[in-house]
Short mmCIF file of C-alpha atoms and ligand atoms in Angstrom, two decimals:
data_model
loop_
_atom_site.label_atom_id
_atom_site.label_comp_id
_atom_site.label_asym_id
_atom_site.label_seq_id
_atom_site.Cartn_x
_atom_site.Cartn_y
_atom_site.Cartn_z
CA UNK A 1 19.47 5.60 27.55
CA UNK A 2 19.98 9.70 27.57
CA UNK A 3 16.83 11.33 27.84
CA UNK A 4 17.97 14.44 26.21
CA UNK A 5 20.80 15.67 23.65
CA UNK A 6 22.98 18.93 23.21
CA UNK A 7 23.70 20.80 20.24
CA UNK A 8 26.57 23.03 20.65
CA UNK A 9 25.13 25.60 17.99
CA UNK A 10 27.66 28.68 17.37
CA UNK A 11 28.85 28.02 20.69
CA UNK A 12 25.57 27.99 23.04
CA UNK A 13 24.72 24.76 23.96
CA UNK A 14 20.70 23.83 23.09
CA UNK A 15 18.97 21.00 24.85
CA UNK A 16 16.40 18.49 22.85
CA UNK A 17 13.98 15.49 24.98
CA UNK A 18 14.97 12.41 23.30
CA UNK A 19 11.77 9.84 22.47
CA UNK A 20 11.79 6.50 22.68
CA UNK A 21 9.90 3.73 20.64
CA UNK A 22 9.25 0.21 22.63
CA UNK A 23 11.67 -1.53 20.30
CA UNK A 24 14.16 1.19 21.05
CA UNK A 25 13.98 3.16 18.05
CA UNK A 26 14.73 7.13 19.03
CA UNK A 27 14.51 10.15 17.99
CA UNK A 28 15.18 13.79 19.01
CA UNK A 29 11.73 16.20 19.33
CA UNK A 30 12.85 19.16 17.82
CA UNK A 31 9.19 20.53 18.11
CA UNK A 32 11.09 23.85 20.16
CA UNK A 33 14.14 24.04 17.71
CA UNK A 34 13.11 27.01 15.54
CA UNK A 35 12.04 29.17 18.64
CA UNK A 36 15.29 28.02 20.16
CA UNK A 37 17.72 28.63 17.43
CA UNK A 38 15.99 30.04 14.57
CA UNK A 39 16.92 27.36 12.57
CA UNK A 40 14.64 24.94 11.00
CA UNK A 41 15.63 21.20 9.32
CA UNK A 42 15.82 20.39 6.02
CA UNK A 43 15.19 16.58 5.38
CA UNK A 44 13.72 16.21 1.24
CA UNK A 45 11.75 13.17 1.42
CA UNK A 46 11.32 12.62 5.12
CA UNK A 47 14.17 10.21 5.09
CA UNK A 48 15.06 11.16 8.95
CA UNK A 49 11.94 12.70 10.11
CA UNK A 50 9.37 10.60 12.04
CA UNK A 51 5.91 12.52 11.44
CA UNK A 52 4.21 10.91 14.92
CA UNK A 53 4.11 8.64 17.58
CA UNK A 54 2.45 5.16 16.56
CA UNK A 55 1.30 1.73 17.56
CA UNK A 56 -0.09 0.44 14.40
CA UNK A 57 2.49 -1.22 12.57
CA UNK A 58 6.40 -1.26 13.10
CA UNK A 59 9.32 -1.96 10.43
CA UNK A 60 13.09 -2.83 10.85
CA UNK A 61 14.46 -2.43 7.69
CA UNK A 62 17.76 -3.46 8.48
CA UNK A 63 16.56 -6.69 10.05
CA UNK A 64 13.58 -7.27 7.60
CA UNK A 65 11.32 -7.57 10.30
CA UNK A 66 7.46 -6.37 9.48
CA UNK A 67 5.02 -6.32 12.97
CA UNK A 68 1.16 -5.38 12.62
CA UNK A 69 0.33 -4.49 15.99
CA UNK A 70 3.37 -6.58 17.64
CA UNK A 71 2.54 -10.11 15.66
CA UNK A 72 5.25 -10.26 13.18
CA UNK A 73 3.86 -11.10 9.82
CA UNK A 74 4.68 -14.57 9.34
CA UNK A 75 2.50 -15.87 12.13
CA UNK A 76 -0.09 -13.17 10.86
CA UNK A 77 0.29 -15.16 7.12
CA UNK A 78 -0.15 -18.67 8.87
CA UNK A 79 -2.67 -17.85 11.38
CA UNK A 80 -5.14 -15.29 10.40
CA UNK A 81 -7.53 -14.14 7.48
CA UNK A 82 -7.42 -10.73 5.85
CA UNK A 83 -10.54 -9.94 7.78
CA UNK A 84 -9.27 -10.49 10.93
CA UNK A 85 -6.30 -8.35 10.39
CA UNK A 86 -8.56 -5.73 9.37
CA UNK A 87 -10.00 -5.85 12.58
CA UNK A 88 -6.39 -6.22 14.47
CA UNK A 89 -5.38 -3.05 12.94
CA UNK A 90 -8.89 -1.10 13.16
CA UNK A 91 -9.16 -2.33 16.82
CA UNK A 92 -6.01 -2.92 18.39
CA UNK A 93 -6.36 -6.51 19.64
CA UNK A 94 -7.42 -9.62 17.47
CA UNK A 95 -11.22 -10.39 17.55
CA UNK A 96 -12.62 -13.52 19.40
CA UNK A 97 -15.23 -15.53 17.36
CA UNK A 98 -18.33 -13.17 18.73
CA UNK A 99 -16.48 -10.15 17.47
CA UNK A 100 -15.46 -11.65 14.31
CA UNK A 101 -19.07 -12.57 13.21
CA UNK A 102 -20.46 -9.14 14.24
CA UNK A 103 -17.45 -7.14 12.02
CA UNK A 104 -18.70 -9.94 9.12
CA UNK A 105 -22.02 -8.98 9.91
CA UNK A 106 -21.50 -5.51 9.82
CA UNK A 107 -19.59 -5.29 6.65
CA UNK A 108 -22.04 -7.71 4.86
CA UNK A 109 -25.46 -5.15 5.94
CA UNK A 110 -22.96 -2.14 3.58
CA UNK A 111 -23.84 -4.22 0.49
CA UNK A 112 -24.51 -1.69 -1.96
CA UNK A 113 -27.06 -4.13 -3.62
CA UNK A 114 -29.76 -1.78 -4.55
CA UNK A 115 -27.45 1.10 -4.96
CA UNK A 116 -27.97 1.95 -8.58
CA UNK A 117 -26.31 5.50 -8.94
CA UNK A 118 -23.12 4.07 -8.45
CA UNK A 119 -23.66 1.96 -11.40
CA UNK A 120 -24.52 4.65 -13.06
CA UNK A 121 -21.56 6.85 -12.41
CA UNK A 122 -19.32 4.05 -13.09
CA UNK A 123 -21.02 3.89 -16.54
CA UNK A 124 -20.24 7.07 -17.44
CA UNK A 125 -16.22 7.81 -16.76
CA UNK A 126 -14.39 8.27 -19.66
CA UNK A 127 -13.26 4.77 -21.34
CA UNK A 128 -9.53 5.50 -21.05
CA UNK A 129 -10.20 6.33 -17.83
CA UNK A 130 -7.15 4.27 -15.33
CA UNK A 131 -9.11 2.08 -12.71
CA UNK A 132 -7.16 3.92 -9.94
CA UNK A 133 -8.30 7.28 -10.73
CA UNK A 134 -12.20 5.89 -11.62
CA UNK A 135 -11.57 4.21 -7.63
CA UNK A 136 -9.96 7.74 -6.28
CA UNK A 137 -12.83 9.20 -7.14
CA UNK A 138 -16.03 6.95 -6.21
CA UNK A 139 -14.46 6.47 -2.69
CA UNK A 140 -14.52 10.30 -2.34
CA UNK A 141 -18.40 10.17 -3.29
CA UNK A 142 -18.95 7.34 -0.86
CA UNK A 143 -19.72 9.37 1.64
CA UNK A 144 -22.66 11.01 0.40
CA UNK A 145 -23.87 7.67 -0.61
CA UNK A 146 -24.02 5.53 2.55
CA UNK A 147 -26.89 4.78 5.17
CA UNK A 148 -27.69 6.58 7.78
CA UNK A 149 -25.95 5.13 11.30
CA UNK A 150 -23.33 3.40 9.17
CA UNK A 151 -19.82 2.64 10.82
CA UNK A 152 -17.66 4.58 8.11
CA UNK A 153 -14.80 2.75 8.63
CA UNK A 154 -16.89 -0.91 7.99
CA UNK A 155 -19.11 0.87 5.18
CA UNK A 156 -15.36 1.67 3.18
CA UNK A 157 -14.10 -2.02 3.89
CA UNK A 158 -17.46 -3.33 2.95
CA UNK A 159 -17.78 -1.23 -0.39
CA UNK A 160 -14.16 -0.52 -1.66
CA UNK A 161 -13.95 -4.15 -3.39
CA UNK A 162 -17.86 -3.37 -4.58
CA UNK A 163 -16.29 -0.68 -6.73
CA UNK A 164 -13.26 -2.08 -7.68
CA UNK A 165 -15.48 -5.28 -9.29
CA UNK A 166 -17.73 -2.79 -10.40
CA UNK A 167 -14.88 -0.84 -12.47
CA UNK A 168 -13.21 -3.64 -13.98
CA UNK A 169 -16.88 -5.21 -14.75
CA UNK A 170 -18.09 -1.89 -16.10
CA UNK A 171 -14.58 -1.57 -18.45
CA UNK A 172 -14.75 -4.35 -19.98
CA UNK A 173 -18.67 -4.41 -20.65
CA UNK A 174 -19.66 -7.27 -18.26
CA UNK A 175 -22.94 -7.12 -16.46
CA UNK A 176 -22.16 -6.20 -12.82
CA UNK A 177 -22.26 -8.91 -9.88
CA UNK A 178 -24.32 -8.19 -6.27
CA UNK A 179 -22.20 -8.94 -2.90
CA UNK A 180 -23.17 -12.21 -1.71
CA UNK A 181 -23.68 -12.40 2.17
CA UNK A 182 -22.97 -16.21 1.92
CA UNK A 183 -19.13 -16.11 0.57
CA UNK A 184 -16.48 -14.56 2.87
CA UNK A 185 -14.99 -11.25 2.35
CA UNK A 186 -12.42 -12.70 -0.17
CA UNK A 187 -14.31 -14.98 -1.95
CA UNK A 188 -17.03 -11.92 -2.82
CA UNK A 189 -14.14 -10.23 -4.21
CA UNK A 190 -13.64 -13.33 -6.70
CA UNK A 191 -16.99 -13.52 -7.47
CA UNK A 192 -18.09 -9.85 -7.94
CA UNK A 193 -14.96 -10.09 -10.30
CA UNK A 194 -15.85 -13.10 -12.50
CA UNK A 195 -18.74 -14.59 -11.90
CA UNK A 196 -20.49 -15.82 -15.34
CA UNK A 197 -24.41 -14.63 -15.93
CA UNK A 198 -25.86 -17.85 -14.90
CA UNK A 199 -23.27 -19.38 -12.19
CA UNK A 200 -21.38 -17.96 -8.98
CA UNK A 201 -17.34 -17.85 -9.83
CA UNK A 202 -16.31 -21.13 -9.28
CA UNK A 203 -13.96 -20.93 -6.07
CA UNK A 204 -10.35 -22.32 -5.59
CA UNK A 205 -9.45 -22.80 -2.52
CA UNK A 206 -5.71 -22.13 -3.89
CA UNK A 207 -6.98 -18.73 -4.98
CA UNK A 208 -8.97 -18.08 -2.73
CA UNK A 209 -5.98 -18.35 0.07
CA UNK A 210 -3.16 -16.68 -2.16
CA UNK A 211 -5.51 -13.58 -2.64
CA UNK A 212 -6.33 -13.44 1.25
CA UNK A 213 -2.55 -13.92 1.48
CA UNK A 214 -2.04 -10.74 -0.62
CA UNK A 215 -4.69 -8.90 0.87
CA UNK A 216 -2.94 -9.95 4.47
CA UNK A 217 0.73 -8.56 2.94
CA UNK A 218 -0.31 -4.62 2.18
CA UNK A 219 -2.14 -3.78 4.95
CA UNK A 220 -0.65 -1.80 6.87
CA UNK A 221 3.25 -0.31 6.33
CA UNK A 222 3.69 2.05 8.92
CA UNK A 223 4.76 5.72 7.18
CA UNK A 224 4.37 4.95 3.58
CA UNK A 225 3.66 7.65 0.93
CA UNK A 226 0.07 6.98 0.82
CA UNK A 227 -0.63 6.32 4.52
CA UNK A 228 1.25 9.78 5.24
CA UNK A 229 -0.87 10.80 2.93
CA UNK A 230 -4.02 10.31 4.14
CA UNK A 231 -2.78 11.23 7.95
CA UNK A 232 -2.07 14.14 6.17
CA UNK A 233 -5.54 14.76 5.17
CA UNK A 234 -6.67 13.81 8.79
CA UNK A 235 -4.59 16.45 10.54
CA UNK A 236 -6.93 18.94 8.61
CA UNK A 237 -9.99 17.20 9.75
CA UNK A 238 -10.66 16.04 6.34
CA UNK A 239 -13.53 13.15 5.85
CA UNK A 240 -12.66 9.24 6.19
CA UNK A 241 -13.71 8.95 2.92
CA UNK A 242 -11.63 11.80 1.40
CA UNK A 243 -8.69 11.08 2.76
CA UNK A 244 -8.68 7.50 1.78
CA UNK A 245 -9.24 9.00 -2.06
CA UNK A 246 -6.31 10.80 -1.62
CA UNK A 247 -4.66 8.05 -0.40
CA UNK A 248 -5.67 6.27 -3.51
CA UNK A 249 -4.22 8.41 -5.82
CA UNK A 250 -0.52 8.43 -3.76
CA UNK A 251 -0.56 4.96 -3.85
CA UNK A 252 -1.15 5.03 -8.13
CA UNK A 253 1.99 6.45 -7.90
CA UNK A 254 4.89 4.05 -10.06
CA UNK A 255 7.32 4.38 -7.27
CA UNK A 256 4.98 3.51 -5.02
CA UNK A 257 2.12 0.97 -5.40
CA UNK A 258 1.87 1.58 -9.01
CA UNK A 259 5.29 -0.26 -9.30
CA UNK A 260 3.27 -3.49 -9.19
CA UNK A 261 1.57 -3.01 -12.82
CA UNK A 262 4.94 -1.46 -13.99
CA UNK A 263 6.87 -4.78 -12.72
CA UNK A 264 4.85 -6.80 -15.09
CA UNK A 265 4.90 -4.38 -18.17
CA UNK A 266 8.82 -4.04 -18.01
CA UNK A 267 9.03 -8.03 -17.87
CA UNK A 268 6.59 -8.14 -20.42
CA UNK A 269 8.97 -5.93 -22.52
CA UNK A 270 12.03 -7.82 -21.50
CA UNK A 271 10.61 -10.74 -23.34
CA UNK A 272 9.49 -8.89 -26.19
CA UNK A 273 12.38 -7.47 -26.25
CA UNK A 274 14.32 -10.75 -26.77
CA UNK A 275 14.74 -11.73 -23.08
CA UNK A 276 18.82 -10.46 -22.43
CA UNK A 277 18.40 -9.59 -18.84
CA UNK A 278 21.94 -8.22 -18.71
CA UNK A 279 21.04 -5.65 -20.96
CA UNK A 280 17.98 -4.48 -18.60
CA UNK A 281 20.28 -5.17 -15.36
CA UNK A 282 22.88 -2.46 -17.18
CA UNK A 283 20.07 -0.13 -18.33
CA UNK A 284 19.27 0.18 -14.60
CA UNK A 285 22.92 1.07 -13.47
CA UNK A 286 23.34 3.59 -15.86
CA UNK A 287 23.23 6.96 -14.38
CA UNK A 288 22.12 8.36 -17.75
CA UNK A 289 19.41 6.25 -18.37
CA UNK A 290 16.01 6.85 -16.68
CA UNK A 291 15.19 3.00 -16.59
CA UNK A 292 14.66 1.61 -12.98
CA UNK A 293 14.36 -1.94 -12.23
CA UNK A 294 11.10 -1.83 -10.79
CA UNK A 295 10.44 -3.50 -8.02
CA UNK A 296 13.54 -3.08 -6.43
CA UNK A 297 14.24 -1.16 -3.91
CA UNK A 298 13.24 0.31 -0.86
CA UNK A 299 13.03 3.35 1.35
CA UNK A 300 12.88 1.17 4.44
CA UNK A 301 14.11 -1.63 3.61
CA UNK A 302 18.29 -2.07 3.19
CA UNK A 303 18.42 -5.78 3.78
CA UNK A 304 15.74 -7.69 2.78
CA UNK A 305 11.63 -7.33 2.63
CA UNK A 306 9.83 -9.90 4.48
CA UNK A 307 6.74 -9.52 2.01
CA UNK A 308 8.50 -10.29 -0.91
CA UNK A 309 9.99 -13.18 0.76
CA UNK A 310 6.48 -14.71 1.78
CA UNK A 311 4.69 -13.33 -1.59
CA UNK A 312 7.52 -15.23 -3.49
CA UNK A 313 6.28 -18.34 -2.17
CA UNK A 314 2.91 -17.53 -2.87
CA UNK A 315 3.45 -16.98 -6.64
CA UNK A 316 5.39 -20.42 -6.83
CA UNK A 317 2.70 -22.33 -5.07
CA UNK A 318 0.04 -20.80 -7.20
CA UNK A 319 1.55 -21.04 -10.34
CA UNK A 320 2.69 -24.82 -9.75
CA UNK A 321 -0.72 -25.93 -8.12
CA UNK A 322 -2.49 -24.30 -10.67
CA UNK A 323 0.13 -25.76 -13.57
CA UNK A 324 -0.27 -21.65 -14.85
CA UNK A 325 2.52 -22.14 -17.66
CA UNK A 326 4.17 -18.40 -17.89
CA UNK A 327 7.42 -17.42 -18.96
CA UNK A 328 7.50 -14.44 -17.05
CA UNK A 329 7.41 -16.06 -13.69
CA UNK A 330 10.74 -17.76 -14.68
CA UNK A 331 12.20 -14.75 -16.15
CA UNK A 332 11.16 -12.92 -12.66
CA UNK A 333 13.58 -15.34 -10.49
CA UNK A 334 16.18 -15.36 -13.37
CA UNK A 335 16.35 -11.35 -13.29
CA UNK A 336 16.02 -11.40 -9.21
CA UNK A 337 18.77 -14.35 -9.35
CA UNK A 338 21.11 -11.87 -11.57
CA UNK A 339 20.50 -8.25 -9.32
CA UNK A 340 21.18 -9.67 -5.97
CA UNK A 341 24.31 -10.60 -7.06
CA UNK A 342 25.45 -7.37 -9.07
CA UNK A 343 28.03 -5.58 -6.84
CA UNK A 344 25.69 -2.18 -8.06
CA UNK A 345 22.06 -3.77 -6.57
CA UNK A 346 24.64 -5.17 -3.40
CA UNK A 347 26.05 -1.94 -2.64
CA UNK A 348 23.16 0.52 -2.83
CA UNK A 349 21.51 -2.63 -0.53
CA UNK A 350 18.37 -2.72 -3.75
CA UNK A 351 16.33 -6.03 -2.94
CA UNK A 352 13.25 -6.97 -4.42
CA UNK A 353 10.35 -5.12 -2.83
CA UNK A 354 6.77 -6.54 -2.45
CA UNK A 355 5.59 -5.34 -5.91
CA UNK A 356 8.32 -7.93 -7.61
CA UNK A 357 5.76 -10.85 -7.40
CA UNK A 358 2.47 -9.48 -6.76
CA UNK A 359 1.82 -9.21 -10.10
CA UNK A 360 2.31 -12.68 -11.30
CA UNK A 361 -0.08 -13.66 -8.37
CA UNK A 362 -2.64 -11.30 -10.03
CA UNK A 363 -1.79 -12.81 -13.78
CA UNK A 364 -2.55 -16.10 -12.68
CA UNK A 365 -5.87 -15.45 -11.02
CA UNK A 366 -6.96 -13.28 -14.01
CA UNK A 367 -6.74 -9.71 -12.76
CA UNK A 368 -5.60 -7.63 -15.46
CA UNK A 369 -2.40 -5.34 -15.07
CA UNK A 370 -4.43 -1.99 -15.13
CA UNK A 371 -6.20 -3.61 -12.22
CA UNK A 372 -3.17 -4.38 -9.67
CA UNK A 373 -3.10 -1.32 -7.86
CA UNK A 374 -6.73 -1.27 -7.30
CA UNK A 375 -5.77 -4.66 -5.31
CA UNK A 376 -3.08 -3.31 -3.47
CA UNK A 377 -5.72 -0.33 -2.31
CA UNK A 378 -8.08 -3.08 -0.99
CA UNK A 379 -5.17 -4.64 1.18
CA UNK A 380 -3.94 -1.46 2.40
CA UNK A 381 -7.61 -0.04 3.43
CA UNK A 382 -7.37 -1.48 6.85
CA UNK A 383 -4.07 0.14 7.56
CA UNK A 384 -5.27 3.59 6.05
CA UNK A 385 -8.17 3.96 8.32
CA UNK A 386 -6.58 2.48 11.29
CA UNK A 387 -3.64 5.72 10.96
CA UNK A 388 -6.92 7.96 9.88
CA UNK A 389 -8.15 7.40 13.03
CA UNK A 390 -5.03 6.84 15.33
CA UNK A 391 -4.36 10.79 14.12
CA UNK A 392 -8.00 12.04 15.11
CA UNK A 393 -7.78 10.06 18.71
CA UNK A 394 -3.98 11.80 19.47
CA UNK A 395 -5.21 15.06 18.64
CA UNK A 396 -2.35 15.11 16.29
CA UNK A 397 -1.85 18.85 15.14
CA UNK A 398 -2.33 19.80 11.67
CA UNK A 399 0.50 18.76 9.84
CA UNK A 400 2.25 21.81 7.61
CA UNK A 401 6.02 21.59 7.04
CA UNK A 402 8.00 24.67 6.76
CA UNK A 403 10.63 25.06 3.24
CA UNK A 404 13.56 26.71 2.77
CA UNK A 405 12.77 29.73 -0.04
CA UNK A 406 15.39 29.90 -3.03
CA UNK A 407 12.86 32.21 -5.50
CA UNK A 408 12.85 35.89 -6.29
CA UNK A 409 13.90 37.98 -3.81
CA UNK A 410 10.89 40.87 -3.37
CA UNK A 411 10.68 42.83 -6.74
CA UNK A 412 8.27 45.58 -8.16
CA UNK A 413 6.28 44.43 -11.61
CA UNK A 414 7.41 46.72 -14.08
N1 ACO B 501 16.88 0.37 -10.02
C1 ACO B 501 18.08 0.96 -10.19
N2 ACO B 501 18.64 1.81 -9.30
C2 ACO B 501 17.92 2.09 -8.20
C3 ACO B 501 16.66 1.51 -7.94
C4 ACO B 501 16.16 0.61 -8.91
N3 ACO B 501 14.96 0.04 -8.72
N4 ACO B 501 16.20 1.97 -6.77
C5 ACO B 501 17.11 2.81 -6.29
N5 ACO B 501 18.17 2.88 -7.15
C6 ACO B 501 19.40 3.66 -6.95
C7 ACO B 501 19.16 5.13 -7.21
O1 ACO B 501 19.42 5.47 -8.56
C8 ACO B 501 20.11 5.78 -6.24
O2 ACO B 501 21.39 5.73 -6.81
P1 ACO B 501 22.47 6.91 -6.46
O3 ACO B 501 22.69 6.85 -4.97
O4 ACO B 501 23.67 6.53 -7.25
O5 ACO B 501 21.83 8.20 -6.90
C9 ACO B 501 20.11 4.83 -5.05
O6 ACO B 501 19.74 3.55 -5.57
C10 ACO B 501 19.13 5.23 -3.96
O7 ACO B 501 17.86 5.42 -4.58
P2 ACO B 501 16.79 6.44 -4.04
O8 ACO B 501 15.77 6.64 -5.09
O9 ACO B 501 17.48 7.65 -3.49
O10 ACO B 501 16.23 5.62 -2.80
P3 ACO B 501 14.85 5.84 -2.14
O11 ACO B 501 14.91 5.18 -0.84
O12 ACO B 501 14.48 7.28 -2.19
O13 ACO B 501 13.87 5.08 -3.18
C11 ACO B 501 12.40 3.61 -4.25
C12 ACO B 501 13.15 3.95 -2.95
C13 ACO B 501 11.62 4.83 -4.71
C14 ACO B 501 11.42 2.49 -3.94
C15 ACO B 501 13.40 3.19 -5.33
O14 ACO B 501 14.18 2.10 -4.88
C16 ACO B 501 12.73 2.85 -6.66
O15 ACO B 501 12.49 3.74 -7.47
N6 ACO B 501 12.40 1.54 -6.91
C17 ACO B 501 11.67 1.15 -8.10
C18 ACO B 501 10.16 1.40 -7.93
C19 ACO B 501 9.52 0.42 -6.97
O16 ACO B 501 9.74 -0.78 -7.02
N7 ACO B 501 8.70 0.96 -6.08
C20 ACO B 501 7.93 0.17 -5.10
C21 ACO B 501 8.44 0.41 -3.72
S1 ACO B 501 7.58 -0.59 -2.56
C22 ACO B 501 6.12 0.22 -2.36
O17 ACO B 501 6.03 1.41 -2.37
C23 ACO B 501 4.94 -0.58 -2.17
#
């Protein structure tokens, strides 16, 4: 392994350190380039720049391989709850049973049960308001709201799924439901989302596991849009609670986790639209048309994504156990079946991406579309704050890229 590489620029030859991940990824630290050369790179999108050192999640997108602090998600799936992977990724190591019940214990004393301004606020957004922008915003007020002593990181995993019940309770004009320190962290999510006036949600184990499943899949995703996001935020020593608003809002985003309520609406049209999934596949390959298939695709991932593999499953056992009859689960695999075999989806390596299936899994529990990003922002809390915080404990500087300037050249106003 070369611990540093040459650039013969104009002739002079310029010498970079070479980095090294532990599963051999590299990369050249250019951090002395511009004071070396006076040049500076130019990489739109970040597609080759690696924005810090990290040991929270890794990705092999070429191998489909997804770790969350070295366990590789499959045994993660099989072996652990959503809780305990918050804790893996907040803490490093896996909890033992003591720790476990003290994180449960922590996150069930942030109840917001007697918090009645937040109520109040949630009361009073406008009605079209989306659920993602209502939840942007309430997690930035969070902070002025909590207890005195509180753990912020616990007090935003305790009361993020408080407001997302809260908004889709408040929306659609249905009294709102208290945490209940007796259910686990999942189940309160179920409950605070449908429980009737006079009766606690009645809980399926089948739901129950394919949520926690779900919850388990979008934790963490090393550099994603909205995780760079709210590092972003951290460089500038912005709040916990900030930042994860901001982070929010990136993930709203269609391309990014937005693409999971978009998945559904463009099936939803495909049917409507007379079901021809040809027509849709060509739509997507033409160059003049602005239709993407969504849920395909991925920055990362040029062979296959190991979520959508898993979350695939997921839907089918769901939707069989709980006999949930919907055409648009069938139409799903049909459309899949057709665009992995299309020379176009083969060539520009376009696979379906976790978003493909969440959404089904979301139908059939009863979360409505204009609610699916709000779950994906409760799975990928853990993995937010754990890169919040891995930024503030590296002293990572304050991140501000440098451009390339093609405007006005200096002129005089006339
Ligand atoms: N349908 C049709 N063509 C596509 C699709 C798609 N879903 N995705 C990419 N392409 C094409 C592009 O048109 C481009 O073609 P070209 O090289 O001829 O110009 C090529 O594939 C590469 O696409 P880029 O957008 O440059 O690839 P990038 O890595 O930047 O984009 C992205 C990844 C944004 C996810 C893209 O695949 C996409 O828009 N997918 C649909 C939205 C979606 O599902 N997003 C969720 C991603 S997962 C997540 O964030 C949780």
């Amino acid at each position: 392994m070369c611990s540093i590489v040459n650039f013969n620029m104009n002739g002079v030859v310029k010498t970079f350190p070479v980095v090294y991940g532990t599963l051999h990824e590299k990369a050249i630290n250019i951090s002395t380039l511009r004071e070396q050369t006076g040049y500076i790179t130019l990489d739109p999108g970040f597609k080759n720049t690696g924005i810090a050192k990290s040991s929270i999640s890794f990705v092999d997108g070429e191998r489909g391989i997804l770790l969350y602090r070295g366990y590789p998600i499959e045994q993660i799936i099989q072996k652990c709850t959503f809780l305990e992977t918050s804790y893996l990724l907040l803490n490093g190591e896996l909890p033992n049973d003591n720790q476990l019940d003290h994180f449960s214990e922590m996150i069930n004393q942030c109840n917001l049960n007697n918090n009645t301004k937040i109520l109040q606020i949630c009361k009073n957004y406008p009605i079209n308001s989306h659920p993602m922008g209502i939840l942007s915003s309430l997690s930035c007020i969070l902070e002025f709201m909590q207890e005195e002593n509180n753990n912020n990181y616990i007090h935003l995993l305790a009361t993020l799924p408080i407001l997302a019940a809260l908004i889709y309770r408040t929306k659609n004009g249905l009294f709102p439901v208290k945490y209940d320190n007796n259910l686990c962290y999942t189940s309160n999510i179920l409950n605070m989302f449908f429980a009737k006036k006079t009766n606690n949600y009645q809980q399926n184990p089948i739901i129950v596991d394919a949520l926690d499943k779900l919850l388990i899949l979008h934790a963490d995703h090393e550099q994603n849009c909205s995780t760079t996001t709210v590092r972003l935020l951290s460089s500038a020593h912005v709040s916990i609670y900030a930042s994860i608003s901001a982070g929010i809002s990136a993930l709203w985003g269609r391309l990014h986790g937005g693409a999971n309520q978009a998945v559904i609406e463009m099936l939803e049209n495909i049917l409507q639209n007379g079901g021809n999934i040809h027509k849709w596949i060509e739509k997507a390959k033409n160059k003049k048309d602005p239709f993407r298939l969504m849920g395909f695709g991925h920055r990362i991932y040029k062979n296959f994504d190991p979520r959508a593999i898993i979350i695939k499953q997921v839907a089918e056992n769901i939707i069989n156990k709980l006999k949930f009859n919907n055409p648009i689960l069938k139409l799903a695999k049909e459309l899949e079946e057709v665009a992995i075999h299309d020379s176009y989806f083969i060539e520009k390596k376009l696979y379906p991406n976790i978003d493909f299936y969440s959404g089904i899994i979301y139908k059939a529990i009863g979360i409505p579309k204009d609610m699916f990003t709000v779950m994906f922002a409760l799975g990928r809390l853990p993995g937010w704050i754990a890169h919040w915080k891995e930024m503030r404990l590296n002293n990572e500087p304050l991140v501000r890229p440098r451009q390339i300037y093609v405007g006005y050249r200096k002129r005089n106003i006339v």
